[in-house]
Coordinates of C-alpha atoms in Angstrom, one line a residue:
M2 CA -15.8 -31.3 -4.1
K3 CA -14.3 -30.6 -5.5
L4 CA -11.8 -32.9 -5.1
P5 CA -10.4 -35.4 -8.0
V6 CA -11.0 -39.2 -7.7
L7 CA -8.7 -42.0 -8.8
V8 CA -8.8 -45.6 -7.8
A9 CA -6.2 -48.4 -8.2
L10 CA -6.1 -51.5 -10.5
T11 CA -7.1 -55.0 -9.5
C12 CA -4.8 -56.1 -6.8
T13 CA -2.6 -59.2 -6.9
L14 CA -0.8 -60.8 -4.0
A15 CA 2.4 -59.2 -5.3
V16 CA 1.1 -55.7 -4.9
I17 CA 1.9 -54.0 -1.6
G18 CA -1.1 -52.5 0.2
C19 CA -3.8 -54.6 -1.6
Q20 CA -7.3 -54.7 -0.4
P21 CA -7.3 -57.6 2.1
Q22 CA -10.1 -60.2 1.7
V23 CA -11.6 -60.0 5.1
S24 CA -15.1 -60.7 6.4
R25 CA -17.4 -58.1 7.8
P26 CA -16.1 -56.6 11.1
P27 CA -17.9 -57.5 14.2
C28 CA -20.5 -55.1 15.5
P29 CA -21.1 -54.7 19.3
D30 CA -24.4 -56.0 20.6
G31 CA -27.2 -53.5 20.3
K32 CA -25.2 -51.2 18.0
V33 CA -25.7 -50.0 14.5
C34 CA -22.6 -50.5 12.3
L35 CA -21.7 -49.6 8.8
A36 CA -19.1 -51.1 6.5
W37 CA -18.3 -48.4 3.9
G38 CA -16.2 -49.0 0.8
N39 CA -14.4 -45.8 0.0
N40 CA -12.2 -46.3 -3.2
T41 CA -8.8 -45.0 -2.3
E42 CA -6.6 -45.0 0.7
A43 CA -6.7 -41.7 2.6
G44 CA -3.5 -39.8 2.4
S45 CA -4.5 -37.4 5.1
L46 CA -7.3 -36.7 7.6
D47 CA -6.1 -33.1 8.2
P48 CA -8.9 -30.9 6.7
Q49 CA -6.3 -28.3 5.6
K50 CA -4.0 -30.8 3.8
A51 CA -6.3 -33.3 2.3
T52 CA -7.3 -32.8 -1.4
L53 CA -9.1 -35.9 -2.6
I54 CA -12.9 -36.5 -2.5
D55 CA -12.4 -39.9 -0.8
E56 CA -10.6 -38.1 2.0
Y57 CA -13.4 -35.6 2.3
A58 CA -15.9 -38.5 2.7
I59 CA -14.3 -39.3 6.0
I60 CA -13.2 -35.8 7.1
G61 CA -16.7 -34.5 6.7
D62 CA -17.8 -37.1 9.3
L63 CA -15.0 -36.3 11.7
F64 CA -15.4 -32.5 11.6
T65 CA -18.0 -29.9 10.9
G66 CA -17.8 -26.2 10.1
L67 CA -20.1 -23.2 10.1
F68 CA -22.3 -25.0 7.5
T69 CA -22.6 -28.6 6.5
D70 CA -24.1 -30.8 3.8
S71 CA -27.8 -31.6 4.1
P72 CA -28.8 -35.1 2.8
E73 CA -29.3 -33.4 -0.6
A74 CA -25.8 -31.7 -0.2
T75 CA -27.3 -28.2 0.1
P76 CA -25.7 -26.0 2.7
I77 CA -27.4 -25.9 6.1
P78 CA -26.2 -24.2 9.3
A79 CA -24.0 -26.4 11.5
L80 CA -21.8 -24.4 14.1
A81 CA -23.4 -21.2 12.8
Q82 CA -26.3 -20.8 15.1
S83 CA -27.1 -17.5 13.3
Y84 CA -25.4 -14.9 11.2
V85 CA -25.6 -11.3 9.9
V86 CA -24.3 -9.9 6.7
S87 CA -23.4 -6.3 6.3
P88 CA -25.2 -4.2 3.7
D89 CA -22.2 -4.2 1.4
G90 CA -21.9 -8.0 1.6
L91 CA -18.3 -7.9 2.9
T92 CA -18.7 -8.6 6.6
W93 CA -20.3 -11.8 7.9
T94 CA -20.7 -12.1 11.6
F95 CA -21.5 -15.6 12.9
R96 CA -22.9 -16.5 16.3
L97 CA -21.6 -20.0 17.1
R98 CA -23.7 -22.7 18.8
P99 CA -22.1 -23.9 22.0
S100 CA -20.2 -27.1 21.2
T101 CA -17.2 -29.1 22.2
W102 CA -14.3 -31.0 20.7
S103 CA -14.3 -34.7 21.2
D104 CA -11.9 -34.3 24.2
G105 CA -14.4 -32.1 25.9
R106 CA -12.7 -28.7 25.2
P107 CA -15.1 -26.0 23.9
V108 CA -15.0 -25.1 20.2
T109 CA -14.4 -21.4 20.1
A110 CA -14.2 -18.7 17.4
N111 CA -10.4 -18.7 18.0
D112 CA -10.2 -22.2 16.7
F113 CA -11.5 -20.8 13.3
V114 CA -9.0 -18.0 13.5
F115 CA -6.2 -20.5 14.1
A116 CA -7.4 -22.8 11.4
Y117 CA -7.6 -20.2 8.7
R118 CA -4.2 -18.7 9.5
R119 CA -2.7 -22.2 9.5
M120 CA -4.4 -22.9 6.2
L121 CA -2.8 -19.9 4.6
D122 CA 0.6 -20.3 6.2
P123 CA 2.9 -21.1 3.3
A124 CA 4.6 -23.7 5.5
T125 CA 1.3 -25.7 5.5
A126 CA 1.5 -26.0 1.7
S127 CA -2.2 -26.5 1.4
G128 CA -3.5 -27.3 -2.1
Y129 CA -6.7 -25.6 -1.3
A130 CA -5.3 -22.4 0.2
Y131 CA -6.6 -20.4 -2.8
L132 CA -10.2 -21.0 -1.6
L133 CA -9.4 -18.7 1.3
Y134 CA -8.3 -15.9 -0.9
L135 CA -11.9 -14.8 -0.7
I136 CA -11.1 -13.6 2.9
R137 CA -9.5 -10.2 3.1
N138 CA -5.7 -10.4 2.7
G139 CA -5.9 -14.2 2.3
Q140 CA -3.7 -14.2 -0.8
A141 CA -1.2 -11.8 0.7
V142 CA -0.9 -14.0 3.8
N143 CA -0.5 -17.1 1.7
E144 CA 2.2 -15.5 -0.4
G145 CA 4.1 -14.2 2.6
A146 CA 3.4 -10.6 1.7
A147 CA 1.3 -9.9 4.9
G148 CA 1.3 -11.2 8.4
P149 CA -1.4 -13.6 9.6
E150 CA -2.8 -11.0 11.9
S151 CA -3.9 -9.0 8.9
L152 CA -6.3 -11.8 7.7
G153 CA -9.9 -10.8 7.8
V154 CA -10.9 -13.3 10.5
K155 CA -11.6 -12.2 14.0
A156 CA -12.9 -13.8 17.2
L157 CA -15.1 -11.0 18.7
D158 CA -15.6 -13.3 21.7
D159 CA -15.6 -17.1 22.3
L160 CA -18.8 -17.6 20.3
T161 CA -18.7 -14.8 17.8
L162 CA -16.7 -15.0 14.6
E163 CA -16.3 -12.2 12.1
L164 CA -15.2 -12.8 8.5
T165 CA -14.3 -9.8 6.3
L166 CA -14.2 -10.6 2.5
E167 CA -12.4 -9.2 -0.4
H168 CA -15.6 -9.0 -2.3
P169 CA -19.3 -9.9 -1.9
A170 CA -19.9 -13.7 -2.1
P171 CA -23.5 -14.7 -1.9
Y172 CA -22.4 -18.3 -2.3
L173 CA -20.4 -18.2 0.9
P174 CA -22.6 -20.6 2.9
A175 CA -22.0 -23.3 0.2
L176 CA -18.3 -22.7 0.4
L177 CA -18.2 -22.8 4.2
K178 CA -19.2 -26.4 4.2
H179 CA -16.0 -27.3 2.4
Q180 CA -13.3 -28.9 4.6
S181 CA -10.9 -25.9 4.0
F182 CA -13.2 -23.8 6.2
F183 CA -13.5 -26.3 9.1
P184 CA -12.1 -25.3 12.5
V185 CA -9.2 -27.4 13.8
P186 CA -8.4 -27.9 17.5
A187 CA -5.6 -25.4 18.2
H188 CA -4.6 -27.1 21.4
A189 CA -4.2 -30.5 19.7
V190 CA -2.2 -29.1 16.7
K191 CA 0.1 -27.2 19.0
A192 CA 0.7 -30.2 21.2
H193 CA 1.3 -32.8 18.5
G194 CA 2.2 -31.0 15.3
D195 CA 1.4 -33.0 12.2
A196 CA 0.8 -36.1 14.3
W197 CA -2.4 -34.6 15.7
T198 CA -4.6 -36.6 13.3
R199 CA -3.2 -40.0 14.5
P200 CA -5.8 -41.9 16.4
E201 CA -4.1 -41.6 19.8
N202 CA -4.0 -37.8 19.4
F203 CA -7.0 -37.1 17.3
V204 CA -9.5 -34.4 18.3
G205 CA -12.5 -33.6 16.1
N206 CA -15.9 -32.0 16.4
G207 CA -18.0 -34.0 13.9
A208 CA -20.6 -36.7 14.3
F209 CA -17.9 -39.3 14.6
R210 CA -14.5 -39.6 16.2
L211 CA -11.4 -41.5 15.0
M212 CA -10.6 -44.7 16.8
D213 CA -8.0 -46.5 14.7
W214 CA -6.4 -46.3 11.3
K215 CA -4.6 -49.3 9.8
L216 CA -2.9 -48.2 6.6
G217 CA -4.2 -50.2 3.6
D218 CA -6.8 -51.9 5.7
H219 CA -9.4 -49.7 7.4
I220 CA -10.3 -46.5 9.3
R221 CA -12.6 -47.0 12.2
V222 CA -14.7 -44.3 13.7
V223 CA -17.4 -44.3 16.4
K224 CA -20.3 -42.0 17.2
N225 CA -19.1 -38.9 19.0
P226 CA -21.2 -38.3 22.1
A227 CA -19.8 -34.7 22.3
F228 CA -21.3 -33.9 18.8
Y229 CA -24.0 -31.1 19.2
D230 CA -26.6 -33.3 17.4
A231 CA -25.5 -36.7 18.7
P232 CA -29.0 -37.9 19.6
S233 CA -30.0 -37.7 15.9
V234 CA -27.1 -39.8 14.7
C235 CA -28.2 -43.4 14.1
V236 CA -24.9 -45.2 13.3
D237 CA -22.6 -46.1 16.2
Q238 CA -19.6 -47.4 14.3
I239 CA -18.2 -47.1 10.7
H240 CA -15.4 -49.0 9.1
Y241 CA -14.1 -47.2 6.0
F242 CA -12.3 -49.6 3.7
P243 CA -10.1 -48.6 0.8
T244 CA -11.5 -50.5 -2.1
P245 CA -9.1 -50.0 -5.0
D246 CA -10.2 -53.2 -6.7
S247 CA -13.7 -52.2 -7.8
V248 CA -14.7 -55.8 -8.9
M249 CA -13.5 -57.2 -5.6
A250 CA -15.6 -54.5 -3.9
E251 CA -18.7 -55.7 -5.8
R252 CA -18.1 -59.2 -4.5
R253 CA -17.7 -57.9 -1.0
V254 CA -21.0 -56.0 -1.3
A255 CA -22.7 -59.1 -2.7
R256 CA -21.4 -61.1 0.3
G257 CA -22.7 -58.5 2.8
E258 CA -19.1 -57.6 3.9
L259 CA -19.7 -54.0 2.7
D260 CA -23.0 -52.1 3.1
L261 CA -22.0 -49.8 0.3
N262 CA -19.2 -48.9 -2.0
T263 CA -18.9 -45.4 -3.4
N264 CA -17.8 -46.5 -6.9
F265 CA -18.1 -49.3 -9.4
Q266 CA -16.6 -49.9 -12.9
S267 CA -18.8 -47.9 -15.2
S268 CA -19.0 -50.5 -18.0
R269 CA -20.4 -53.1 -15.6
V270 CA -23.5 -51.1 -14.7
Q271 CA -26.0 -53.4 -16.5
R272 CA -24.4 -56.5 -15.1
L273 CA -24.7 -55.0 -11.6
R274 CA -28.3 -54.1 -12.1
D275 CA -29.0 -57.7 -13.0
T276 CA -27.0 -59.3 -10.2
L277 CA -27.5 -56.8 -7.4
P278 CA -31.1 -55.4 -8.0
G279 CA -31.8 -52.4 -5.9
Y280 CA -28.1 -51.6 -5.2
V281 CA -27.0 -49.6 -8.2
R282 CA -27.2 -45.8 -7.7
T283 CA -26.2 -43.5 -10.6
Y284 CA -26.8 -39.8 -10.7
P285 CA -25.5 -36.9 -12.8
A286 CA -22.7 -35.2 -10.9
L287 CA -21.3 -31.7 -10.8
A288 CA -18.0 -33.1 -12.1
T289 CA -16.0 -33.2 -15.3
F290 CA -13.5 -35.8 -16.4
Y291 CA -10.7 -34.0 -18.3
I292 CA -7.2 -34.2 -19.7
A293 CA -4.7 -31.7 -18.4
L294 CA -1.7 -30.8 -20.6
N295 CA 1.4 -29.5 -18.7
V296 CA 1.8 -26.5 -21.0
P297 CA 4.8 -24.8 -19.2
G298 CA 6.7 -28.1 -19.1
V299 CA 6.2 -29.3 -22.7
P300 CA 7.2 -26.8 -25.4
A301 CA 5.0 -28.5 -28.0
F302 CA 1.9 -27.8 -25.9
Q303 CA 2.6 -24.1 -25.9
D304 CA 1.4 -24.1 -29.5
I305 CA -2.4 -23.8 -29.6
R306 CA -2.5 -25.8 -32.8
V307 CA -1.1 -28.8 -30.9
R308 CA -3.5 -28.4 -28.0
R309 CA -6.5 -28.1 -30.3
A310 CA -5.4 -31.1 -32.3
L311 CA -5.1 -33.2 -29.2
S312 CA -8.6 -32.1 -28.0
M313 CA -10.2 -32.6 -31.4
G314 CA -8.7 -36.0 -31.7
V315 CA -10.5 -37.5 -28.7
D316 CA -13.6 -39.4 -29.6
R317 CA -15.8 -38.4 -26.7
E318 CA -18.9 -40.0 -28.1
F319 CA -17.2 -43.4 -28.3
I320 CA -15.8 -43.1 -24.8
T321 CA -19.2 -42.2 -23.2
G322 CA -21.4 -44.4 -25.4
K323 CA -19.2 -47.5 -25.8
L324 CA -16.8 -47.6 -22.8
M325 CA -18.6 -45.9 -19.9
R326 CA -22.2 -46.7 -20.6
A327 CA -23.6 -45.4 -17.3
G328 CA -25.1 -42.2 -18.6
Q329 CA -22.0 -40.0 -19.0
K330 CA -22.3 -37.2 -21.6
P331 CA -19.6 -35.9 -23.9
A332 CA -18.1 -32.7 -22.5
Y333 CA -17.6 -29.7 -24.7
S334 CA -17.4 -27.2 -21.8
F335 CA -15.6 -27.5 -18.6
V336 CA -18.4 -26.3 -16.3
P337 CA -21.2 -28.9 -16.2
P338 CA -24.3 -27.4 -17.8
A339 CA -26.3 -28.3 -14.6
T340 CA -24.2 -25.9 -12.5
A341 CA -26.2 -23.0 -11.0
G342 CA -25.5 -19.8 -12.9
H343 CA -23.8 -21.5 -15.8
G344 CA -24.0 -19.4 -19.0
E345 CA -25.8 -20.9 -22.0
G346 CA -24.0 -21.5 -25.3
V347 CA -20.5 -21.9 -23.8
R348 CA -18.7 -24.7 -25.6
L349 CA -15.7 -25.6 -27.8
R350 CA -16.2 -23.8 -31.1
W351 CA -15.6 -27.0 -33.1
A352 CA -18.0 -29.2 -31.0
D353 CA -20.5 -29.7 -33.9
M354 CA -17.9 -31.1 -36.3
P355 CA -18.4 -34.8 -37.1
F356 CA -15.5 -36.8 -35.6
P357 CA -13.9 -37.8 -39.0
Q358 CA -13.8 -34.1 -39.9
R359 CA -12.2 -33.3 -36.5
Q360 CA -9.6 -35.9 -37.1
A361 CA -8.8 -34.4 -40.5
E362 CA -8.5 -30.9 -39.0
A363 CA -6.3 -32.2 -36.2
R364 CA -3.9 -33.8 -38.6
R365 CA -3.8 -30.6 -40.6
L366 CA -3.1 -28.5 -37.4
L367 CA -0.3 -30.9 -36.3
A368 CA 1.3 -30.7 -39.8
E369 CA 1.1 -27.0 -39.7
A370 CA 2.8 -27.0 -36.3
G371 CA 5.7 -29.1 -37.8
Y372 CA 4.6 -32.6 -36.8
G373 CA 4.0 -35.5 -39.1
P374 CA 5.2 -38.9 -40.3
G375 CA 8.8 -37.8 -40.4
R376 CA 8.6 -36.0 -37.1
P377 CA 5.9 -37.5 -34.9
L378 CA 5.0 -35.8 -31.7
S379 CA 5.7 -38.0 -28.6
V380 CA 3.4 -37.7 -25.7
E381 CA 3.5 -39.4 -22.3
L382 CA 0.1 -39.9 -20.7
K383 CA 0.3 -40.4 -17.0
V384 CA -2.8 -41.8 -15.3
G385 CA -4.0 -43.3 -12.1
N386 CA -4.5 -47.1 -12.5
S387 CA -8.2 -47.5 -12.0
P388 CA -10.1 -49.7 -14.4
D389 CA -12.2 -46.9 -15.8
T390 CA -9.2 -44.5 -16.2
L391 CA -7.1 -47.1 -17.9
L392 CA -9.9 -47.9 -20.3
I393 CA -10.2 -44.3 -21.2
A394 CA -6.4 -43.9 -21.4
Q395 CA -6.3 -46.7 -23.9
A396 CA -9.0 -45.1 -26.0
V397 CA -7.3 -41.7 -26.0
A398 CA -3.9 -43.2 -26.8
A399 CA -5.5 -45.0 -29.8
D400 CA -7.2 -41.7 -30.9
W401 CA -3.9 -39.8 -30.7
T402 CA -1.9 -42.6 -32.4
A403 CA -4.4 -42.3 -35.3
L404 CA -3.3 -38.7 -35.6
G405 CA 0.3 -39.8 -36.0
L406 CA 1.5 -39.3 -32.4
K407 CA 3.8 -41.6 -30.5
V408 CA 1.9 -42.2 -27.2
T409 CA 3.2 -44.0 -24.1
T410 CA 1.0 -44.5 -21.0
V411 CA 2.4 -44.5 -17.5
Q412 CA 0.3 -46.0 -14.7
N413 CA 0.5 -44.9 -11.1
E414 CA -1.4 -45.5 -7.9
G415 CA -3.9 -42.6 -7.5
Q416 CA -2.1 -40.7 -4.7
I417 CA 1.2 -41.0 -6.7
A418 CA -0.4 -39.7 -9.9
F419 CA -1.9 -36.7 -8.2
A420 CA 1.4 -35.9 -6.4
A421 CA 3.0 -35.9 -9.9
Y422 CA 0.3 -33.6 -11.3
R423 CA 0.8 -31.1 -8.4
Q424 CA 4.6 -31.1 -8.9
K425 CA 4.1 -30.7 -12.7
D426 CA 5.9 -34.0 -13.2
F427 CA 3.9 -35.1 -16.2
Q428 CA 3.1 -34.3 -19.8
A429 CA -0.5 -35.2 -20.1
G430 CA -2.7 -36.5 -17.3
M431 CA -6.3 -37.5 -16.6
M432 CA -8.5 -36.6 -13.7
S433 CA -12.0 -35.6 -12.6
W434 CA -12.9 -32.4 -10.9
Y435 CA -15.9 -32.4 -8.5
A436 CA -17.5 -29.1 -7.5
D437 CA -16.5 -27.8 -4.1
F438 CA -19.8 -25.8 -4.2
N439 CA -22.5 -25.3 -6.7
D440 CA -21.2 -22.4 -8.7
P441 CA -19.2 -22.0 -11.9
L442 CA -16.4 -20.4 -9.9
T443 CA -15.4 -23.8 -8.3
F444 CA -14.5 -25.0 -11.8
L445 CA -13.1 -21.8 -13.4
G446 CA -11.1 -20.8 -10.3
L447 CA -8.8 -23.8 -11.0
F448 CA -7.2 -22.0 -13.9
R449 CA -6.4 -18.7 -12.3
S450 CA -2.7 -17.9 -12.5
D451 CA -2.5 -17.7 -8.7
T452 CA -4.4 -20.9 -7.9
G453 CA -1.2 -22.9 -7.3
Q454 CA -0.9 -26.7 -7.2
Q455 CA -4.3 -27.7 -8.6
N456 CA -3.9 -25.6 -11.7
Y457 CA -2.3 -28.7 -13.3
T458 CA -2.2 -27.2 -16.8
G459 CA -0.3 -24.0 -15.7
Y460 CA -2.9 -21.9 -17.6
N461 CA -2.0 -18.2 -17.2
N462 CA -4.0 -15.5 -18.9
P463 CA -4.3 -12.0 -17.3
R464 CA -7.6 -11.4 -19.2
Y465 CA -9.0 -14.6 -17.8
D466 CA -8.0 -13.6 -14.2
A467 CA -9.4 -10.1 -14.8
L468 CA -12.8 -11.6 -15.9
L469 CA -13.0 -13.7 -12.7
D470 CA -12.0 -10.7 -10.6
Q471 CA -14.7 -8.6 -12.3
A472 CA -17.3 -11.4 -11.7
D473 CA -16.3 -11.5 -8.1
R474 CA -17.2 -7.8 -7.7
E475 CA -20.4 -7.9 -9.7
P476 CA -23.5 -7.9 -7.5
D477 CA -26.0 -8.6 -10.3
A478 CA -26.4 -12.3 -10.8
V479 CA -27.2 -12.2 -14.5
R480 CA -24.2 -10.0 -15.3
R481 CA -21.9 -12.1 -13.1
S482 CA -23.1 -15.2 -15.0
R483 CA -22.2 -13.6 -18.3
M484 CA -18.7 -12.6 -17.1
L485 CA -18.0 -16.2 -15.9
A486 CA -19.3 -17.5 -19.2
E487 CA -17.0 -15.1 -21.1
A488 CA -14.1 -16.4 -19.0
E489 CA -14.9 -20.0 -19.7
Q490 CA -15.3 -19.4 -23.4
L491 CA -11.8 -17.8 -23.4
L492 CA -10.4 -20.8 -21.6
L493 CA -12.0 -23.1 -24.2
D494 CA -11.0 -21.0 -27.2
E495 CA -7.4 -21.2 -26.0
E496 CA -7.7 -24.9 -25.5
G497 CA -6.6 -24.4 -22.0
I498 CA -8.2 -27.6 -20.9
L499 CA -9.4 -30.8 -22.7
P500 CA -12.9 -31.7 -21.2
V501 CA -13.8 -35.3 -22.0
F502 CA -17.1 -36.1 -20.4
Q503 CA -19.6 -35.1 -17.7
V504 CA -19.3 -37.5 -14.8
V505 CA -22.0 -39.7 -13.4
S506 CA -21.6 -40.6 -9.7
R507 CA -21.9 -44.3 -9.1
A508 CA -22.4 -46.3 -6.0
L509 CA -23.5 -49.7 -4.7
V510 CA -25.8 -49.1 -1.7
S511 CA -27.5 -51.9 0.1
P512 CA -31.3 -51.6 0.3
R513 CA -30.8 -51.9 4.1
I514 CA -29.3 -48.4 4.1
T515 CA -31.8 -45.6 4.7
G516 CA -31.1 -41.9 4.4
W517 CA -28.7 -42.1 1.4
T518 CA -29.9 -39.4 -1.0
D519 CA -28.5 -39.1 -4.5
N520 CA -27.5 -35.6 -5.2
V521 CA -25.5 -33.6 -7.9
E522 CA -22.6 -32.8 -5.5
N523 CA -22.3 -36.5 -4.5
F524 CA -21.6 -35.7 -0.9
H525 CA -23.1 -38.1 1.7
R526 CA -22.6 -37.4 5.4
A527 CA -22.9 -40.5 7.5
R528 CA -24.8 -38.7 10.2
W529 CA -27.9 -38.8 7.9
V530 CA -27.9 -42.6 7.2
C531 CA -29.0 -45.7 9.1
V532 CA -28.9 -49.4 8.6
K533 CA -32.0 -51.7 8.8
P534 CA -31.4 -55.1 10.4
P535 CA -30.7 -57.9 7.9
T536 CA -33.5 -60.1 6.7
A537 CA -32.9 -63.6 7.9
G538 CA -32.0 -66.1 5.2
V539 CA -31.8 -63.5 2.4
T540 CA -28.5 -62.9 0.6
P541 CA -27.8 -59.4 -0.7
G542 CA -28.5 -60.2 -4.4
Q543 CA -32.0 -61.5 -3.4
H544 CA -33.5 -58.3 -2.0

């Protein structure tokens, strides 16, 4: 997803909310249990309010939509038992499989209608509301220009849902597995308001149900017997632990306290391969690590010469080859090249310049813009305090200082950093964007003028919007790809974004775990995995 990932610095006893050093939770006799390290503390388990990939890791196990992730993260039908698409591609009619919420109430088409209207209600303030602009009148509803009843979502009966789109979208099945399109239990939300996701009030329809949530410690879920495919689910109980200290998480994996951890410090990859053979999983991801400049909020950034100088001044080859060292590649486009339908040849025009030449040109551009030794440009770089992000921030600060800038770095816990980005309370920030679905639009849609909170840069170009609109209405896949490529090239030519590197997903996964499939989207539903019994007398590092 789509969704950015930041993790926190190594904890000390003085830091509130640190990862507690606890042993493995007990597992009931005869049950299969999983201890899952999940990077950051979840801020929300509401599918329509959560925005981070680490939240989706849990939400995707508590809920399911019309489609879901296969083990390879490709879309497969879930609640959609069957569906029919109209000849013009605008109307999709889904027949729902009979299923129930975890409290025994039936899941109906009206739960989808309620969920989508709630998602687009301005009062919900969903960061992902723009994804539903695909549905007819979605944007008008979200902006308060139309009533919720005008939204192109109808319950034809309890088990028949009709979606009417603004334009054809052959990629819709991939989008429908995103949390923004999940149903929510209308009866629970109406009864409890925002408190409906507390364990005592929680109602879901996924493979697992929420049992307890101890902030800063763990989230515990158990197998949901009401899930439509419950007999195929192997794991009976999962503890999701926030693991902001990635080195401590390594030790917990090595001690057998965690079966897996969904991140590790990139520069430690070879050490981990030596000390935990069989655990290290790396895979190219549909994700880009980038620097966002708050263009509307910083007058200097409104000058393209400054933006270009800052981008040219970042030594991407050093960052990927010397700091990360886990297979990351320098990024000179924003859409990862492996993305389905990505146009060839799209890249920053100056990408082939040797780095010393880039630095010289960056200094010239800054001088031309009025910045130099007598008037240095000051930039505050606000970042989440993960080891990898801080390492990159130090490198970028050094690169920009070499250009004559005065750079200060501000460290925040991940949730706080993203809140600041959404509120445009930053000058420059660092984050990753993971694909919500395998299509260039999941990357390029971030920079539409009407995207909202997640357009951190405030990029606004009517021509760019028009190209995306034109691509939306283009039925020919080749022509559509060219339009999206033209839009991305425009974004890059205007230095609307500073791509740094193509992300490699990283995880430590015990060899006892079966069913974990590395994939480009880096989505892993717990319903597909199982845990083999431990081998007597063998410690994790001896497998």
